[in-house]
mmCIF file of C-alpha atoms in Angstrom:
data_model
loop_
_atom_site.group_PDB
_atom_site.id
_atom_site.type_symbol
_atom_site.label_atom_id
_atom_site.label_comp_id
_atom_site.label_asym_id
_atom_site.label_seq_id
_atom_site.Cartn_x
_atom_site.Cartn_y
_atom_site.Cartn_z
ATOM 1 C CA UNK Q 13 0.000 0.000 0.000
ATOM 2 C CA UNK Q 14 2.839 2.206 1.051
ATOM 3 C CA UNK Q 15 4.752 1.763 -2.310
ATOM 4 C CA UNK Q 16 1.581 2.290 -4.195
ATOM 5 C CA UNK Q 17 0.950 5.932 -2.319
ATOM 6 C CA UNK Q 18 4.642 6.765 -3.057
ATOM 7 C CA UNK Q 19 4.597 5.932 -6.697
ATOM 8 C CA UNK Q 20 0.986 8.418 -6.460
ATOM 9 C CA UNK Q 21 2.918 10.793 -5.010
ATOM 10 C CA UNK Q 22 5.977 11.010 -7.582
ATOM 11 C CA UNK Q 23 2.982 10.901 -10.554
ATOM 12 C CA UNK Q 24 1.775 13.961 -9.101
ATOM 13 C CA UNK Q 25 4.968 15.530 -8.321
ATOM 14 C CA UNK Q 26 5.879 15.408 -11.837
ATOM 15 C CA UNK Q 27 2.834 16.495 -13.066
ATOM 16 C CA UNK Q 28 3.007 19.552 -10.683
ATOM 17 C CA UNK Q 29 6.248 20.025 -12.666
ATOM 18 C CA UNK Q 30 4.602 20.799 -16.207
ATOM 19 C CA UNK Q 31 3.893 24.767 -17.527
ATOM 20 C CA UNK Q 32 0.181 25.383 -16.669
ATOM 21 C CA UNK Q 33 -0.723 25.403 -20.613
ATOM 22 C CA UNK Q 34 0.879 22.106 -21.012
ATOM 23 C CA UNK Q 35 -1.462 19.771 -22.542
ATOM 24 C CA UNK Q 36 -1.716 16.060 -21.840
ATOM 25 C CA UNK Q 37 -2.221 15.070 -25.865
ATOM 26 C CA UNK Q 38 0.088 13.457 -27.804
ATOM 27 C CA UNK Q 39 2.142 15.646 -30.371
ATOM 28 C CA UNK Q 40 0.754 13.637 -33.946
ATOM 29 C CA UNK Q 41 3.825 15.549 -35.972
ATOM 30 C CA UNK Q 42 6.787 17.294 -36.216
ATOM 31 C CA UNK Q 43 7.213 20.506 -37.787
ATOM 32 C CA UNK Q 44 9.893 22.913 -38.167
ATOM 33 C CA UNK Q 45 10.325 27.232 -37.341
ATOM 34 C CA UNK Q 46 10.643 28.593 -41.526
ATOM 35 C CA UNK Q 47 9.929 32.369 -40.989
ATOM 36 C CA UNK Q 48 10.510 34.854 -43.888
ATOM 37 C CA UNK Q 49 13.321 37.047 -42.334
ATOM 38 C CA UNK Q 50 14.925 33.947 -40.961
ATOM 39 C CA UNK Q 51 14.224 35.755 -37.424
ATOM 40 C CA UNK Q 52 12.749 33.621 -34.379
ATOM 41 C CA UNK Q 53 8.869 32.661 -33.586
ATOM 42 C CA UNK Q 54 6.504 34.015 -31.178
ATOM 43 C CA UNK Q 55 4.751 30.891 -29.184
ATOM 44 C CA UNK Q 56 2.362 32.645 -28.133
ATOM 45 C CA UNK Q 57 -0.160 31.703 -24.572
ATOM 46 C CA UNK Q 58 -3.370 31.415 -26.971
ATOM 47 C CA UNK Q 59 -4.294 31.223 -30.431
ATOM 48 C CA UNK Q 60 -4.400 34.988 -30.500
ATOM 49 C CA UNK Q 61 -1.946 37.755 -32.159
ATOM 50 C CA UNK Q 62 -2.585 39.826 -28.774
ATOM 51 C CA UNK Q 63 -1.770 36.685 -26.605
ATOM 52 C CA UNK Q 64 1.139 36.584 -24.114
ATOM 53 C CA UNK Q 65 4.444 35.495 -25.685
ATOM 54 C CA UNK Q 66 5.542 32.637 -23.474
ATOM 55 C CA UNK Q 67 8.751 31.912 -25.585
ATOM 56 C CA UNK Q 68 10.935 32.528 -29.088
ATOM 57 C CA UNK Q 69 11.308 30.204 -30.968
ATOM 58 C CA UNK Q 70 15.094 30.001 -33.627
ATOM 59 C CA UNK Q 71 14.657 29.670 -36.758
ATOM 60 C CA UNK Q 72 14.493 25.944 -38.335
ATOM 61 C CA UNK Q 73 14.048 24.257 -34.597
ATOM 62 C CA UNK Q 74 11.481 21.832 -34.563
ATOM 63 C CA UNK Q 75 8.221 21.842 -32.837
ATOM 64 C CA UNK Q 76 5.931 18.802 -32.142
ATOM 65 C CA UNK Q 77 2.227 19.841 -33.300
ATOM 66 C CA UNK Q 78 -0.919 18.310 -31.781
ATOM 67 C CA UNK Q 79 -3.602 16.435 -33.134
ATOM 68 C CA UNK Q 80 -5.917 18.538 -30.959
ATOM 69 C CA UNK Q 81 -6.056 21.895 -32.527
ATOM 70 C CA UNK Q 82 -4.912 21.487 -36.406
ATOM 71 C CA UNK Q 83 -6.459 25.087 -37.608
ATOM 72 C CA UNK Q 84 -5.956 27.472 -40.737
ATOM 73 C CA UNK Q 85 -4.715 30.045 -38.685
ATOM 74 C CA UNK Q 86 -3.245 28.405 -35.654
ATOM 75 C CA UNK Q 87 -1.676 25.116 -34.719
ATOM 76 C CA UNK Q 88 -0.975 24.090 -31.529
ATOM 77 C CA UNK Q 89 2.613 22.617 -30.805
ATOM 78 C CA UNK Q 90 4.790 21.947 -28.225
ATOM 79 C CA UNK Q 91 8.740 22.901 -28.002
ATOM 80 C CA UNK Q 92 10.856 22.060 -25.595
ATOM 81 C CA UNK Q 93 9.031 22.603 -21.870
ATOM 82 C CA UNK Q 94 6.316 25.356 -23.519
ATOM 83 C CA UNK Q 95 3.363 24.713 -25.121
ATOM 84 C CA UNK Q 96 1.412 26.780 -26.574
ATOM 85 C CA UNK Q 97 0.238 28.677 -30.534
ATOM 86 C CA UNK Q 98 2.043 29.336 -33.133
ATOM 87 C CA UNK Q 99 0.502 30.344 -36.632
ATOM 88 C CA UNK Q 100 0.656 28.163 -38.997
ATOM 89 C CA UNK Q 101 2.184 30.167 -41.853
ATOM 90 C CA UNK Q 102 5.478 29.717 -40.227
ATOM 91 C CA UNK Q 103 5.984 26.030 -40.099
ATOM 92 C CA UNK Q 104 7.039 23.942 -42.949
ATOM 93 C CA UNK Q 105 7.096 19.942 -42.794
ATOM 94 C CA UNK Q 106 10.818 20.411 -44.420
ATOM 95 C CA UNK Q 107 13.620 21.169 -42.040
ATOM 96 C CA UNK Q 108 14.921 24.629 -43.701
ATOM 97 C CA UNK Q 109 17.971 25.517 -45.407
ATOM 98 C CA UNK Q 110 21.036 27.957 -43.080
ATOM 99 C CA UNK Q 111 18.828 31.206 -43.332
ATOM 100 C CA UNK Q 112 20.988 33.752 -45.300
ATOM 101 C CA UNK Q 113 20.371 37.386 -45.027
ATOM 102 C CA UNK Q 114 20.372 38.537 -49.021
ATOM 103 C CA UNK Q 115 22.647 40.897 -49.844
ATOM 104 C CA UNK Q 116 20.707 44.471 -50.149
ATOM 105 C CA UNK Q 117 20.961 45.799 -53.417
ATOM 106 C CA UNK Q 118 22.667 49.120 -53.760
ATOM 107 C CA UNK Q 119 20.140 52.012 -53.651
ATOM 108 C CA UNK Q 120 20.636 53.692 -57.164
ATOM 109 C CA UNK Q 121 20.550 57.267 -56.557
ATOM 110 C CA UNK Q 122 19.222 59.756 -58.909
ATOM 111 C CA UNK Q 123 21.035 61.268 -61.235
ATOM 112 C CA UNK Q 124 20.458 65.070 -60.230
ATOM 113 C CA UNK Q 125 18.647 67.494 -63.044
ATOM 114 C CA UNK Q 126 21.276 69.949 -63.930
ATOM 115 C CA UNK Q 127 19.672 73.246 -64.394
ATOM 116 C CA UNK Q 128 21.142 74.056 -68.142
ATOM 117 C CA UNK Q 129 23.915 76.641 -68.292
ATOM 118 C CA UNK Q 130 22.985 80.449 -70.165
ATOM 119 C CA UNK Q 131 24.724 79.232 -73.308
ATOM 120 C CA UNK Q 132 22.855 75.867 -73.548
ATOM 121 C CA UNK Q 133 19.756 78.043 -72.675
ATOM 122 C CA UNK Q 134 20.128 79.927 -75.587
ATOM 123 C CA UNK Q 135 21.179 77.544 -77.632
ATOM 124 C CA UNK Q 136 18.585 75.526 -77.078
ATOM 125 C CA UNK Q 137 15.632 78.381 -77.917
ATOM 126 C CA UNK Q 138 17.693 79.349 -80.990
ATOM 127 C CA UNK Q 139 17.251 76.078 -81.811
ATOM 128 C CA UNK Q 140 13.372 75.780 -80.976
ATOM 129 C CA UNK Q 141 12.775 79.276 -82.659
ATOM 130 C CA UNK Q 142 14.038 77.900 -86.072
ATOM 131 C CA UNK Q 143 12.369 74.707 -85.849
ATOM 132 C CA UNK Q 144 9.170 76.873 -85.070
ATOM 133 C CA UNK Q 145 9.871 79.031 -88.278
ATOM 134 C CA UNK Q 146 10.310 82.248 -86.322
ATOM 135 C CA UNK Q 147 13.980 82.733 -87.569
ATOM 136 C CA UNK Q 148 13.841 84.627 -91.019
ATOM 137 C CA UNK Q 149 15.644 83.279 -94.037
ATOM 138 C CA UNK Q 150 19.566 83.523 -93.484
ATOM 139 C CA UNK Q 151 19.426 85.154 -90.389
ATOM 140 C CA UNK Q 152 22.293 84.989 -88.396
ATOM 141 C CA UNK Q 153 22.404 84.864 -84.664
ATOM 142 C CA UNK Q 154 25.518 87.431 -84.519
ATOM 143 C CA UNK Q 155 25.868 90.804 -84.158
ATOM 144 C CA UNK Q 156 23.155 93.412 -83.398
ATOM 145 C CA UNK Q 157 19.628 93.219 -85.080
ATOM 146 C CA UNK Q 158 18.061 95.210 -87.227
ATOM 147 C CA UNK Q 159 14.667 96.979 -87.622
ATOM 148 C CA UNK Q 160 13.856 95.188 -90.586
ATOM 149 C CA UNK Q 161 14.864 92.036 -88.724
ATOM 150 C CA UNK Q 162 12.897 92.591 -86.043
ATOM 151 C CA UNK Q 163 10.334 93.775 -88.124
ATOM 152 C CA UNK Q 164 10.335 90.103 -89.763
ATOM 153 C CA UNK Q 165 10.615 87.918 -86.405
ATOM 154 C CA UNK Q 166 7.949 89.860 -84.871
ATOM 155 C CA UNK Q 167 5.656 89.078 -88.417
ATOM 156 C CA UNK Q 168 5.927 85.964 -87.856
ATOM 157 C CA UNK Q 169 5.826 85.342 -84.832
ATOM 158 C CA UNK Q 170 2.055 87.019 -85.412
ATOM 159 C CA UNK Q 171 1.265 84.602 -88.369
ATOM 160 C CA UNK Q 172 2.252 81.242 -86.364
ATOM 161 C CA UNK Q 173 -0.113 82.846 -83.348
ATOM 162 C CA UNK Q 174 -2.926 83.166 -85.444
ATOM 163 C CA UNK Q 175 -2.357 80.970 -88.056
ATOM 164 C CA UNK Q 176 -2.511 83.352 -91.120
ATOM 165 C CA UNK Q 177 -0.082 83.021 -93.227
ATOM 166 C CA UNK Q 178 -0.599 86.862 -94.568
ATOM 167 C CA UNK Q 179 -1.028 88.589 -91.277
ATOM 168 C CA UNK Q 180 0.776 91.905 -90.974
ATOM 169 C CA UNK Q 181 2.110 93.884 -88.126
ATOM 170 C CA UNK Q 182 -0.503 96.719 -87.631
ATOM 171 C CA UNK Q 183 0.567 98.187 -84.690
ATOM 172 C CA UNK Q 184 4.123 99.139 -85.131
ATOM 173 C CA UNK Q 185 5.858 101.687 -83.001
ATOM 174 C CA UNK Q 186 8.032 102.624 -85.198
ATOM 175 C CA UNK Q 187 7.513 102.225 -89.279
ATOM 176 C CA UNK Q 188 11.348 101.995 -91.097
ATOM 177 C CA UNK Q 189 10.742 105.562 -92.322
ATOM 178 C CA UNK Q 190 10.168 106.709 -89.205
ATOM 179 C CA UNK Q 191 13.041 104.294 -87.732
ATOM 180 C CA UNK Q 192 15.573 105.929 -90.254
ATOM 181 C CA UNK Q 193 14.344 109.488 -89.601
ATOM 182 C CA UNK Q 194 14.422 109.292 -86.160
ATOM 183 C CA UNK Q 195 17.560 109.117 -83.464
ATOM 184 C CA UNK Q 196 16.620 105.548 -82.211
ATOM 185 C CA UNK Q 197 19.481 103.565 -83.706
ATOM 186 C CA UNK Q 198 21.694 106.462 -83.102
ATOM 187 C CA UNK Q 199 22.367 106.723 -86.741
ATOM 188 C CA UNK Q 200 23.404 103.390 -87.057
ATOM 189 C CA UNK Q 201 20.470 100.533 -88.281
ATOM 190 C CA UNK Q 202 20.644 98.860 -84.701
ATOM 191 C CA UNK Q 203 17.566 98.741 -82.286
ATOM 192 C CA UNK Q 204 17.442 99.684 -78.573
ATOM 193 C CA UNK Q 205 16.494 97.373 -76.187
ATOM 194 C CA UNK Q 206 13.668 100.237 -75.401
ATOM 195 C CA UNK Q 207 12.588 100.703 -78.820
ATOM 196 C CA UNK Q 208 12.416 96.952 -79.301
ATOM 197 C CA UNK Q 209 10.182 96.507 -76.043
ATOM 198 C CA UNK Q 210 8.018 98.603 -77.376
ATOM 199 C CA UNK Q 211 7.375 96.955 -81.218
ATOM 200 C CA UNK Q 212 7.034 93.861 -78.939
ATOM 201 C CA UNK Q 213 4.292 95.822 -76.688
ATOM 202 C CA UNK Q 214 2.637 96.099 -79.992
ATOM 203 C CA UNK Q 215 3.100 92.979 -81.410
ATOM 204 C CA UNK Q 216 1.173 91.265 -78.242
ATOM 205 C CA UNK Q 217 -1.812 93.865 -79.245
ATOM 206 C CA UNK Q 218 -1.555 91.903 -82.894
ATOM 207 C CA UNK Q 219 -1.658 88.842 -81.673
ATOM 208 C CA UNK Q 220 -4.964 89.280 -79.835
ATOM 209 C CA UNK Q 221 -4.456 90.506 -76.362
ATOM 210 C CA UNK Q 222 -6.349 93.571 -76.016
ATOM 211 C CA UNK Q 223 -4.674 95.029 -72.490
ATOM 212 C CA UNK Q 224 -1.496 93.875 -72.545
ATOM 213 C CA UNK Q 225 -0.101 95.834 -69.811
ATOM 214 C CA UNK Q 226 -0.849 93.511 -66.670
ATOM 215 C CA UNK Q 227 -0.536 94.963 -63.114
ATOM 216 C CA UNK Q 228 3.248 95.159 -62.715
ATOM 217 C CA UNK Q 229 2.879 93.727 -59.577
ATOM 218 C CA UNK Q 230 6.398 91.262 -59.740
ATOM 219 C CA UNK Q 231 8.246 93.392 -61.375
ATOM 220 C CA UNK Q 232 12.248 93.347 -61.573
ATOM 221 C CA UNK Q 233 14.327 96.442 -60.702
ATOM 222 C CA UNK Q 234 14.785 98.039 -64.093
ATOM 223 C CA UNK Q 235 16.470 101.410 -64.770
ATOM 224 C CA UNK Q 236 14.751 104.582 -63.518
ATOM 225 C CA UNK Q 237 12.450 105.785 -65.466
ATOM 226 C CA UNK Q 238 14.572 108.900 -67.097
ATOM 227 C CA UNK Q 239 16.577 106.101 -68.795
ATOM 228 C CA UNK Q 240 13.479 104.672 -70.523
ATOM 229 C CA UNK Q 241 12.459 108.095 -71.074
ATOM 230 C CA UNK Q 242 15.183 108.934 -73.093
ATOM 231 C CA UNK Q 243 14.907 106.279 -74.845
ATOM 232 C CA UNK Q 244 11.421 107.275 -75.941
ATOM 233 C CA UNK Q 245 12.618 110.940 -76.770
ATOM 234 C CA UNK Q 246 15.252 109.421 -79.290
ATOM 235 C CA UNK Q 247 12.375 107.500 -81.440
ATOM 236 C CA UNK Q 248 10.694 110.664 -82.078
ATOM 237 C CA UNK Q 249 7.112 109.653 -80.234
ATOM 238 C CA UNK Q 250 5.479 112.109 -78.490
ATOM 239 C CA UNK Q 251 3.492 111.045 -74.843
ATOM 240 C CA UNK Q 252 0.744 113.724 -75.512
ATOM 241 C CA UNK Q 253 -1.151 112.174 -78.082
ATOM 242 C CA UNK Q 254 -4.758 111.170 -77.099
ATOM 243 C CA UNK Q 255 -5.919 107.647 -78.317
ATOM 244 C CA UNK Q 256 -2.715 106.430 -79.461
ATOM 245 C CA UNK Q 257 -1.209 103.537 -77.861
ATOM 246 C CA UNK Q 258 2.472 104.763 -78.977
ATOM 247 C CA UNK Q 259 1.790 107.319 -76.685
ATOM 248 C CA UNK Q 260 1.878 105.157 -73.660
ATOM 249 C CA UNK Q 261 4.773 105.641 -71.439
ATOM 250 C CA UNK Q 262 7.582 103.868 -72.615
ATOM 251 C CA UNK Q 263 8.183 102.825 -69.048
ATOM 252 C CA UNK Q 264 4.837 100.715 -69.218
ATOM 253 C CA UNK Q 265 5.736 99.084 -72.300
ATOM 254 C CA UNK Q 266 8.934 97.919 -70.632
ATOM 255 C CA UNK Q 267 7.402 96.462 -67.723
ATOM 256 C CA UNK Q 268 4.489 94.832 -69.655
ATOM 257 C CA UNK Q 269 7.351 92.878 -71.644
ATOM 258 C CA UNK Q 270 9.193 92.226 -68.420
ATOM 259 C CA UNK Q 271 6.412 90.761 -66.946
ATOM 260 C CA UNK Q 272 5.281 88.613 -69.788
ATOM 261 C CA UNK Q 273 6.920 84.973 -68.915
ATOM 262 C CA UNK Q 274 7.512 82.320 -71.065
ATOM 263 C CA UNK Q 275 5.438 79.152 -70.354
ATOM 264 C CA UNK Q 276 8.346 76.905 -71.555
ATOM 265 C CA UNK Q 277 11.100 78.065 -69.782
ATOM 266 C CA UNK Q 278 9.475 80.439 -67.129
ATOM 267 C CA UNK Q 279 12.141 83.186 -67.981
ATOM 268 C CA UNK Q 280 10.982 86.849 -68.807
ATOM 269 C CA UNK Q 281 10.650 87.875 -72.752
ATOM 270 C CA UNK Q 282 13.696 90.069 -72.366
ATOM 271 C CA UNK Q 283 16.147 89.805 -70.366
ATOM 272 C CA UNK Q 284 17.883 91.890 -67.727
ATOM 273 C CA UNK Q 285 21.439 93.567 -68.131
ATOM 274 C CA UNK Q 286 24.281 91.594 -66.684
ATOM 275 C CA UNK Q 287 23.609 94.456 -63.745
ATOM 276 C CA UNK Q 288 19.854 93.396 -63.073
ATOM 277 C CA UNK Q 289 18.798 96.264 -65.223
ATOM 278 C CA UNK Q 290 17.242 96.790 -68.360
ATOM 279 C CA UNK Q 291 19.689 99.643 -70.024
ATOM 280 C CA UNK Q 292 16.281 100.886 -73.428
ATOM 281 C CA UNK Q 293 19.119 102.830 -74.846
ATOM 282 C CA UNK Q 294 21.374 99.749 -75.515
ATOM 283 C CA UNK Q 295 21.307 97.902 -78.954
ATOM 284 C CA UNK Q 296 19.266 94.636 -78.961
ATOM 285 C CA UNK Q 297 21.652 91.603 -80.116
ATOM 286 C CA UNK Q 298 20.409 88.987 -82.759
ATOM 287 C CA UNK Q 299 20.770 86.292 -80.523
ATOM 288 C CA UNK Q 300 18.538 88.450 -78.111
ATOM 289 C CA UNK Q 301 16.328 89.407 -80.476
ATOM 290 C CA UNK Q 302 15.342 86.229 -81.369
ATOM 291 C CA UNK Q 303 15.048 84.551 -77.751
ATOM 292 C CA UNK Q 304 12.599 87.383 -77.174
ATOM 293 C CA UNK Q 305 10.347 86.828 -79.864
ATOM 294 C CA UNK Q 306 10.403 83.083 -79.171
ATOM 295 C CA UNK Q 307 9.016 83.522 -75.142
ATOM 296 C CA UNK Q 308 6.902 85.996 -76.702
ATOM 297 C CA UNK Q 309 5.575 83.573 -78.946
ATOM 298 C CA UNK Q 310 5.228 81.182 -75.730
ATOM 299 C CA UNK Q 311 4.061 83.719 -73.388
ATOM 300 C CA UNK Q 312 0.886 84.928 -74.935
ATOM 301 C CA UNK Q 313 -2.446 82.510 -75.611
ATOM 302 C CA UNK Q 314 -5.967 82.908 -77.133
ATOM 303 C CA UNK Q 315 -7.705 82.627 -74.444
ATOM 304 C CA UNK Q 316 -11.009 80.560 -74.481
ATOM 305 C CA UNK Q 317 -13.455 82.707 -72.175
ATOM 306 C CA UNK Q 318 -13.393 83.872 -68.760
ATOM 307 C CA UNK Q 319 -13.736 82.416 -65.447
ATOM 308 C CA UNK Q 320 -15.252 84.468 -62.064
ATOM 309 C CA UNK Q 321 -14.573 82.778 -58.859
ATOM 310 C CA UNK Q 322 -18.097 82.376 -57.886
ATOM 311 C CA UNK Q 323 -17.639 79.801 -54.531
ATOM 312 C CA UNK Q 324 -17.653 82.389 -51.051
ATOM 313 C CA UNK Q 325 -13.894 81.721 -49.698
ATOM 314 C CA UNK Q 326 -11.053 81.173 -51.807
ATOM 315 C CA UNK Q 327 -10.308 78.509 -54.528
ATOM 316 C CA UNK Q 328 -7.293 76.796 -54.632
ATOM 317 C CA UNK Q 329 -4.820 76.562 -57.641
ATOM 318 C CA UNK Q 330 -3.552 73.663 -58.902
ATOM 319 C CA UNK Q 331 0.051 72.536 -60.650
ATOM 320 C CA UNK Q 332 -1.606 70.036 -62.583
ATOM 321 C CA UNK Q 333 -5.938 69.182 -63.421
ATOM 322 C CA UNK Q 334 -5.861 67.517 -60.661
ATOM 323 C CA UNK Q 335 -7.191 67.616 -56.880
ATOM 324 C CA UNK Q 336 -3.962 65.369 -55.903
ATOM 325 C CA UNK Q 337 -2.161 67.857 -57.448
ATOM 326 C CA UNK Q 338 0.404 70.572 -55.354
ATOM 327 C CA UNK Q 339 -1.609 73.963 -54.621
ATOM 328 C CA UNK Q 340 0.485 76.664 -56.290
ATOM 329 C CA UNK Q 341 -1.484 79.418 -54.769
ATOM 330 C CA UNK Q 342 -5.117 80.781 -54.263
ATOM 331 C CA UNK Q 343 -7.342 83.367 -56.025
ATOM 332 C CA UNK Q 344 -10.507 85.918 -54.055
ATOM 333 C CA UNK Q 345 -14.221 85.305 -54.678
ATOM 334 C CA UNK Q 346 -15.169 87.610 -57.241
ATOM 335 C CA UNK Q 347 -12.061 87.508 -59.246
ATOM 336 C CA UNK Q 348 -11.936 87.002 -63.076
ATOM 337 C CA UNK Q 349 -9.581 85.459 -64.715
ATOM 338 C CA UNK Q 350 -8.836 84.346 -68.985
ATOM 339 C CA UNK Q 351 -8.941 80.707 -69.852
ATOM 340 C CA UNK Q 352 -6.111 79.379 -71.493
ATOM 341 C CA UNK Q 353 -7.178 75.620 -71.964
ATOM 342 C CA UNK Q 354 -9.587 73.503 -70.899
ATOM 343 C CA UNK Q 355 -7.488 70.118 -69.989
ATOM 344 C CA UNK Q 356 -10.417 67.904 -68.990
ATOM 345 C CA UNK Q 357 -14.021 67.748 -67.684
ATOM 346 C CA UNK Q 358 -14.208 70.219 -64.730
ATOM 347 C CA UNK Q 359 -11.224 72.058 -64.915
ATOM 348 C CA UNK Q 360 -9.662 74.951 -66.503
ATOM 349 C CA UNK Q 361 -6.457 75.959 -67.157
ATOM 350 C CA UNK Q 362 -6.314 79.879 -66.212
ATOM 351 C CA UNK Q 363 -3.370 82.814 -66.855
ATOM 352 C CA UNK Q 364 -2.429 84.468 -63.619
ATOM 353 C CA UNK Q 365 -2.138 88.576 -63.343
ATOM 354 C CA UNK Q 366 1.545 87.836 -63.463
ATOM 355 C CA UNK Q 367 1.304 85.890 -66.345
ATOM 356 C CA UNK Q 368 1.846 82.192 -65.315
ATOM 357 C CA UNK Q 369 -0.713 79.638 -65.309
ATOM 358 C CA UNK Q 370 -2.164 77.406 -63.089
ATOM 359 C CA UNK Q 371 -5.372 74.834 -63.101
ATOM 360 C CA UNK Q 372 -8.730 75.802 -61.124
ATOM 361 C CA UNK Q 373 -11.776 73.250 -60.319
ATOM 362 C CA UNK Q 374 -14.906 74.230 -62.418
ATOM 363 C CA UNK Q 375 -16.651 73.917 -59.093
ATOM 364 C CA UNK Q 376 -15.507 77.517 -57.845
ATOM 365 C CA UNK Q 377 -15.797 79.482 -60.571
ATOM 366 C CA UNK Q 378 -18.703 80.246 -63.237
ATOM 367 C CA UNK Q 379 -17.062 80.392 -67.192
ATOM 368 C CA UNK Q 380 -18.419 82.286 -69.915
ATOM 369 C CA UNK Q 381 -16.907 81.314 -73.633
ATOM 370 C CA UNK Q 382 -15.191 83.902 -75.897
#
């Protein structure tokens, strides 16, 4: 009786022994630890992700799985003293291969975009302007331009914008008789960079836009207005004339060709002076004669209609038709601005006071066609 109570007694010693989850069922296979990262298991308390972690299991050790709880999710397996739940994606009946950590592959980093250099610049619109047909017969890209030059880059500049092969310049500042008789190529057949922003001023009026001048309000320093002034004394044209648009200060025309951008390459139709100044009674170059027509080509549209912010709090602009797009800015209720495009259903495409465009939701504004 005695031996019988002691071998009772060492039954339930060693059963005293066992984890509290231990489970008297007999492990039906044997598995093995195959996790993607070749890191170790979580055997977890119950078959639950938010379950206690009772122990970690290495990679590729081997686990004995019971009969008793053979799930999709979960199986229940025993390793070493611990039992408890591991899920099943990360046992394999296969002993696994050495884990081996693959070698990262070198992050390719991009290849920086090199703003172009002022020669390629201008190499490149020189190129673009004679592909475009701006570029007169012949025409070379040295030395200083000429009125009739001008005269022709400007021409056709106006027959590409409205397609008419025959269209003429009809509001010139300066006809060649008057050009010749007048002091504004200091007796030489040049054009000043003044002179020249004005038969441009002119040339935007011939191309459709009925106000050119826009509201100044980003303009660069230029020279004071004497300078400019001067300039417009030497061509012979008088500021008191009533009704004539040659009588505008030259100083306008200037900044209203300033401010004109070029939708391509975002730079201003003419250029400043190596001193951030525009210097009117300096000869225009070929080379910038024909840069300046070209963004003058690119900075001016026929517009579609009109748009007037109609929604009560501001409307965002867009970068792109698109309401994933960046915001590039915001326009007032009650402000009206020209439609350039209209890219796809519910947007437009609209040109900013300063001359730049940007893309608006048809939901904010009312349009009325051209």
């Amino acid at each position: 009786m005695r031996k019988i109570l002691s071998l009772l007694f060492v039954l339930i010693l060693l059963v005293s022994l066992l984890p509290a989850t231990a489970s008297i069922n007999v492990p039906s296979s044997t598995m093995y630890v195959k996790t993607a990262n070749g890191k170790t298991l979580n055997l977890r308390e119950s078959p639950d992700a938010s379950a206690k972690v009772i122990a970690k299991i290495p990679y590729a050790a081997e686990v004995q799985v019971y009969s008793d709880f053979l799930g999709m999710v979960w199986y229940h397996v025993q390793y070493g003293m611990y039992n408890g739940y591991v899920k099943t994606e990360f046992l394999s009946d296969k002993k696994p291969k050495p884990f081996v950590t693959p070698t990262p592959k070198p992050t390719v980093k991009p290849t920086p975009t090199q703003a172009p250099s002022p020669e390629e610049q201008t190499a490149a619109e020189l190129a673009a302007a004679k592909a475009l047909g701006l570029v007169p017969q012949g025409m070379s890209s040295e030395g200083n331009v000429t009125w009739q030059e001008l005269d022709q880059l400007l021409t056709n500049a106006i027959r590409l914008k409205n397609k008419d092969s025959k269209a003429i310049r009809s509001h010139v500042y300066l006809t060649l008789d008057e050009y010749q008789a007048a002091n504004a190529g200091f007796d030489f057949n040049i054009v000043l960079r003044g002179v020249a922003a004005a038969e441009m001023f002119g040339a935007l009026i011939d191309m459709g836009e009925n106000n050119p001048a826009f509201n100044h309000s980003h303009d660069p320093f230029v020279a004071d207005s004497a300078a400019i002034a001067l300039c417009q004394e030497h061509a012979g044209i008088s500021s008191n004339v009533v009704g004539d648009w040659r009588a505008l200060p030259m100083l306008d025309m200037v900044l209203t060709i300033l401010d004109n951008m070029d939708n391509v390459s975002g730079k201003p139709v003419m250029a400043l002076d190596a001193d951030h100044e525009f210097l009117p009674n300096n000869p225009l170059t070929r080379t910038e004669a024909i840069q300046a027509v070209y963004r003058l080509y690119n900075s001016f549209y026929h517009f579609l209609g009109k748009v007037t912010v109609t929604h009560t709090r501001q409307a965002n602009l867009r970068a792109q038709p698109s309401m994933d797009a960046a915001i590039v800015g915001k326009v007032n209720p009650g402000e009206v601005y020209n439609v350039v495009s209209i890219p796809k259903t519910s947007w437009y495409e609209i040109q900013l006071h300063n001359g730049n465009t940007a893309y608006i939701v048809a939901g904010m504004v009312s349009f009325q066609m051209n």
